[in-house]
CSV table of C-alpha atoms in Angstrom, one decimal:
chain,number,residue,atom,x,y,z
A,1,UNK,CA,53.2,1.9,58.4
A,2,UNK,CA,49.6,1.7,57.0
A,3,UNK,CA,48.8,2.7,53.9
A,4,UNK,CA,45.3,3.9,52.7
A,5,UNK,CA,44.4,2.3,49.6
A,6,UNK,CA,41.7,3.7,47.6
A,7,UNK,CA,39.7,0.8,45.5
A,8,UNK,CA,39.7,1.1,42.4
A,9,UNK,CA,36.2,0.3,41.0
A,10,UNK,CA,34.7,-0.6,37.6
A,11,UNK,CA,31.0,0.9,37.7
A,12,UNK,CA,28.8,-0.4,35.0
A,13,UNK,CA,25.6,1.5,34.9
A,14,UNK,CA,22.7,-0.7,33.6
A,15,UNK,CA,19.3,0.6,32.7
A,16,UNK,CA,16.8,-0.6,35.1
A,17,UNK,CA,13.3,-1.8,33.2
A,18,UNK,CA,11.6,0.0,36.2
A,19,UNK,CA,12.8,3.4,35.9
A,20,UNK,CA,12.7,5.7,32.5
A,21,UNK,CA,15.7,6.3,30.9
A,22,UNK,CA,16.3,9.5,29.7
A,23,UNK,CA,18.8,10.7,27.0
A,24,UNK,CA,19.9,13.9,27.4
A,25,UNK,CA,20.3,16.7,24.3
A,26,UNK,CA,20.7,20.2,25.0
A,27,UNK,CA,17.5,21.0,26.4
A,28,UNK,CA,15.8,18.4,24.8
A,29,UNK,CA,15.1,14.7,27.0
A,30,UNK,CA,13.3,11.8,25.4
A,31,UNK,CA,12.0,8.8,27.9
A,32,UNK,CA,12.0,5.5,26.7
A,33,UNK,CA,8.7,5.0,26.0
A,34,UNK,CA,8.6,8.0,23.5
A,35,UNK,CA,11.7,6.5,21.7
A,36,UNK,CA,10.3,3.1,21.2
A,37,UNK,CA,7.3,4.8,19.8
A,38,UNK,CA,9.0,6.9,17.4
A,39,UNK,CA,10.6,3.8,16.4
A,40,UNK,CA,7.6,2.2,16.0
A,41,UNK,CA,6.2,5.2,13.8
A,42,UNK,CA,9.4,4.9,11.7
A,43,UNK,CA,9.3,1.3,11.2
A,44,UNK,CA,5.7,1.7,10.0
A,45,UNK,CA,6.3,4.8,7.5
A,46,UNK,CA,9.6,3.0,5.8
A,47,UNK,CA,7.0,-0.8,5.4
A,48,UNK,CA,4.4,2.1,3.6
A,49,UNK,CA,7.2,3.7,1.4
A,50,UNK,CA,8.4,0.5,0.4
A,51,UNK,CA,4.9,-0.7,-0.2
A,52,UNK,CA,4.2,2.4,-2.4
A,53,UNK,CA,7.3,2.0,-3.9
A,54,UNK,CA,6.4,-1.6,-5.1
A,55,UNK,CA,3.6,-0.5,-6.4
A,56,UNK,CA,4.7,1.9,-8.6
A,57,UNK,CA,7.1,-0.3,-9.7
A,58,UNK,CA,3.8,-2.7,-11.0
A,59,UNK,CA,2.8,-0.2,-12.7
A,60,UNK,CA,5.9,0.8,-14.6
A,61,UNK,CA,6.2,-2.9,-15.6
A,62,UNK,CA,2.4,-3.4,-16.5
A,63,UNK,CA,2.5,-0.6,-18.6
A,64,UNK,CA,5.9,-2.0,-20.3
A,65,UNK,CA,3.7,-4.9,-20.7
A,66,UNK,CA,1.2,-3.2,-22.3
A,67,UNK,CA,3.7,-1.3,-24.5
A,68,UNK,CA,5.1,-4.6,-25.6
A,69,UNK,CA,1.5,-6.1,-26.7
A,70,UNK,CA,0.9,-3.2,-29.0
A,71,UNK,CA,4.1,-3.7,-30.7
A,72,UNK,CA,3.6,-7.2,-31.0
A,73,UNK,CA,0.5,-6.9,-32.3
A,74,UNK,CA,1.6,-4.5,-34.7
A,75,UNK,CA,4.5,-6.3,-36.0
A,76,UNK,CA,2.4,-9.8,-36.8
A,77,UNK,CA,-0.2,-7.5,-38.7
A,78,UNK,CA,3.0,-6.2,-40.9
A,79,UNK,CA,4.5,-9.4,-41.1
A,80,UNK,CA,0.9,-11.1,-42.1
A,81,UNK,CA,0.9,-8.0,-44.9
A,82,UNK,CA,4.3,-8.7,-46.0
A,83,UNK,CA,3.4,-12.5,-46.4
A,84,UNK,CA,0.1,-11.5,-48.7
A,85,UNK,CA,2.7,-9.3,-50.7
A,86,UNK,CA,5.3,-12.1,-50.9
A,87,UNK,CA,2.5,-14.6,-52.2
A,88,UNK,CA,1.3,-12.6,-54.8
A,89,UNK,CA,5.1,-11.7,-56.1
A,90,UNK,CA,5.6,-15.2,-56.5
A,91,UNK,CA,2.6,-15.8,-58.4
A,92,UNK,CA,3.9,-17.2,-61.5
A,93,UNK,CA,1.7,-15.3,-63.5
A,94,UNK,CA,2.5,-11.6,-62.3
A,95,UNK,CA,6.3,-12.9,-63.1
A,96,UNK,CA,5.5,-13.2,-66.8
A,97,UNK,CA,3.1,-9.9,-67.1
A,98,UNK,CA,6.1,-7.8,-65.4
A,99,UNK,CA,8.4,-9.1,-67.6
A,100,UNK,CA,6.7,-8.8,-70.6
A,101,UNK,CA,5.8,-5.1,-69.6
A,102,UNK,CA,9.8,-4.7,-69.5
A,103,UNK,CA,10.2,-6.1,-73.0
A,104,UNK,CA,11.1,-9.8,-72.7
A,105,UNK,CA,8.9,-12.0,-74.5
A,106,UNK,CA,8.6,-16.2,-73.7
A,107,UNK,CA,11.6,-18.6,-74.8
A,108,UNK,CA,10.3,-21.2,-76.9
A,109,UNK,CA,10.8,-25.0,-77.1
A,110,UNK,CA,13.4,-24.9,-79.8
A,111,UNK,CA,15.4,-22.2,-78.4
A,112,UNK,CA,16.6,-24.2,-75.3
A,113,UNK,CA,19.5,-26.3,-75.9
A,114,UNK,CA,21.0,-28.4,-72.8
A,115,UNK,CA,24.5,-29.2,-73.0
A,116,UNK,CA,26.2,-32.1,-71.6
């Protein structure tokens, strides 16, 4: 008794570099070459957003920079004003008039007795 067998086949389709390959959408179908160029588009707009994007970055930062300078600056013209202040508050002399305008008057020689 003979049977009939059917084969049983594995069929692996691979795209042929001769012929277009077409995906299918409802009613839409894109060939190959029009995909690789929308790739191609796509590849070129994200390098220009992340270009543009860099760049506004620099400009953030450089005007962070700038921001920065101006304080600086600002701060070592206070602190050379605070140093001119501190000088002249030290000045022995403006000591003595401010205390004598508050009603102390100088200690004299015989007045200060050291104790052992």
């Amino acid at each position: 008794m003979a049977t009939s067998m059917k084969s049983l086949e594995t069929r692996v389709k691979f795209f042929r570099l001769d012929q277009p390959v077409e995906w299918r959408l409802p009613r839409l179908s894109i060939r190959k070459s029009v995909m690789l160029m929308l790739l191609f588009w796509v590849l070129i707009f994200l390098a220009a957003f992340y270009y543009v994007e860099q760049q506004v970055q620099l400009h953030t930062l450089n005007y962070a920079i700038i921001e920065l300078k101006q304080q600086k600056k600002a701060l070592s013209e206070q602190y050379e004003t605070l140093q001119v202040q501190l000088h002249q508050l030290k000045r022995l002399e403006s000591i003595e008039q401010e205390l004598q305008k508050q009603g102390f008057v100088p200690v004299e020689e015989r007045q200060i007795r050291i104790v052992p």
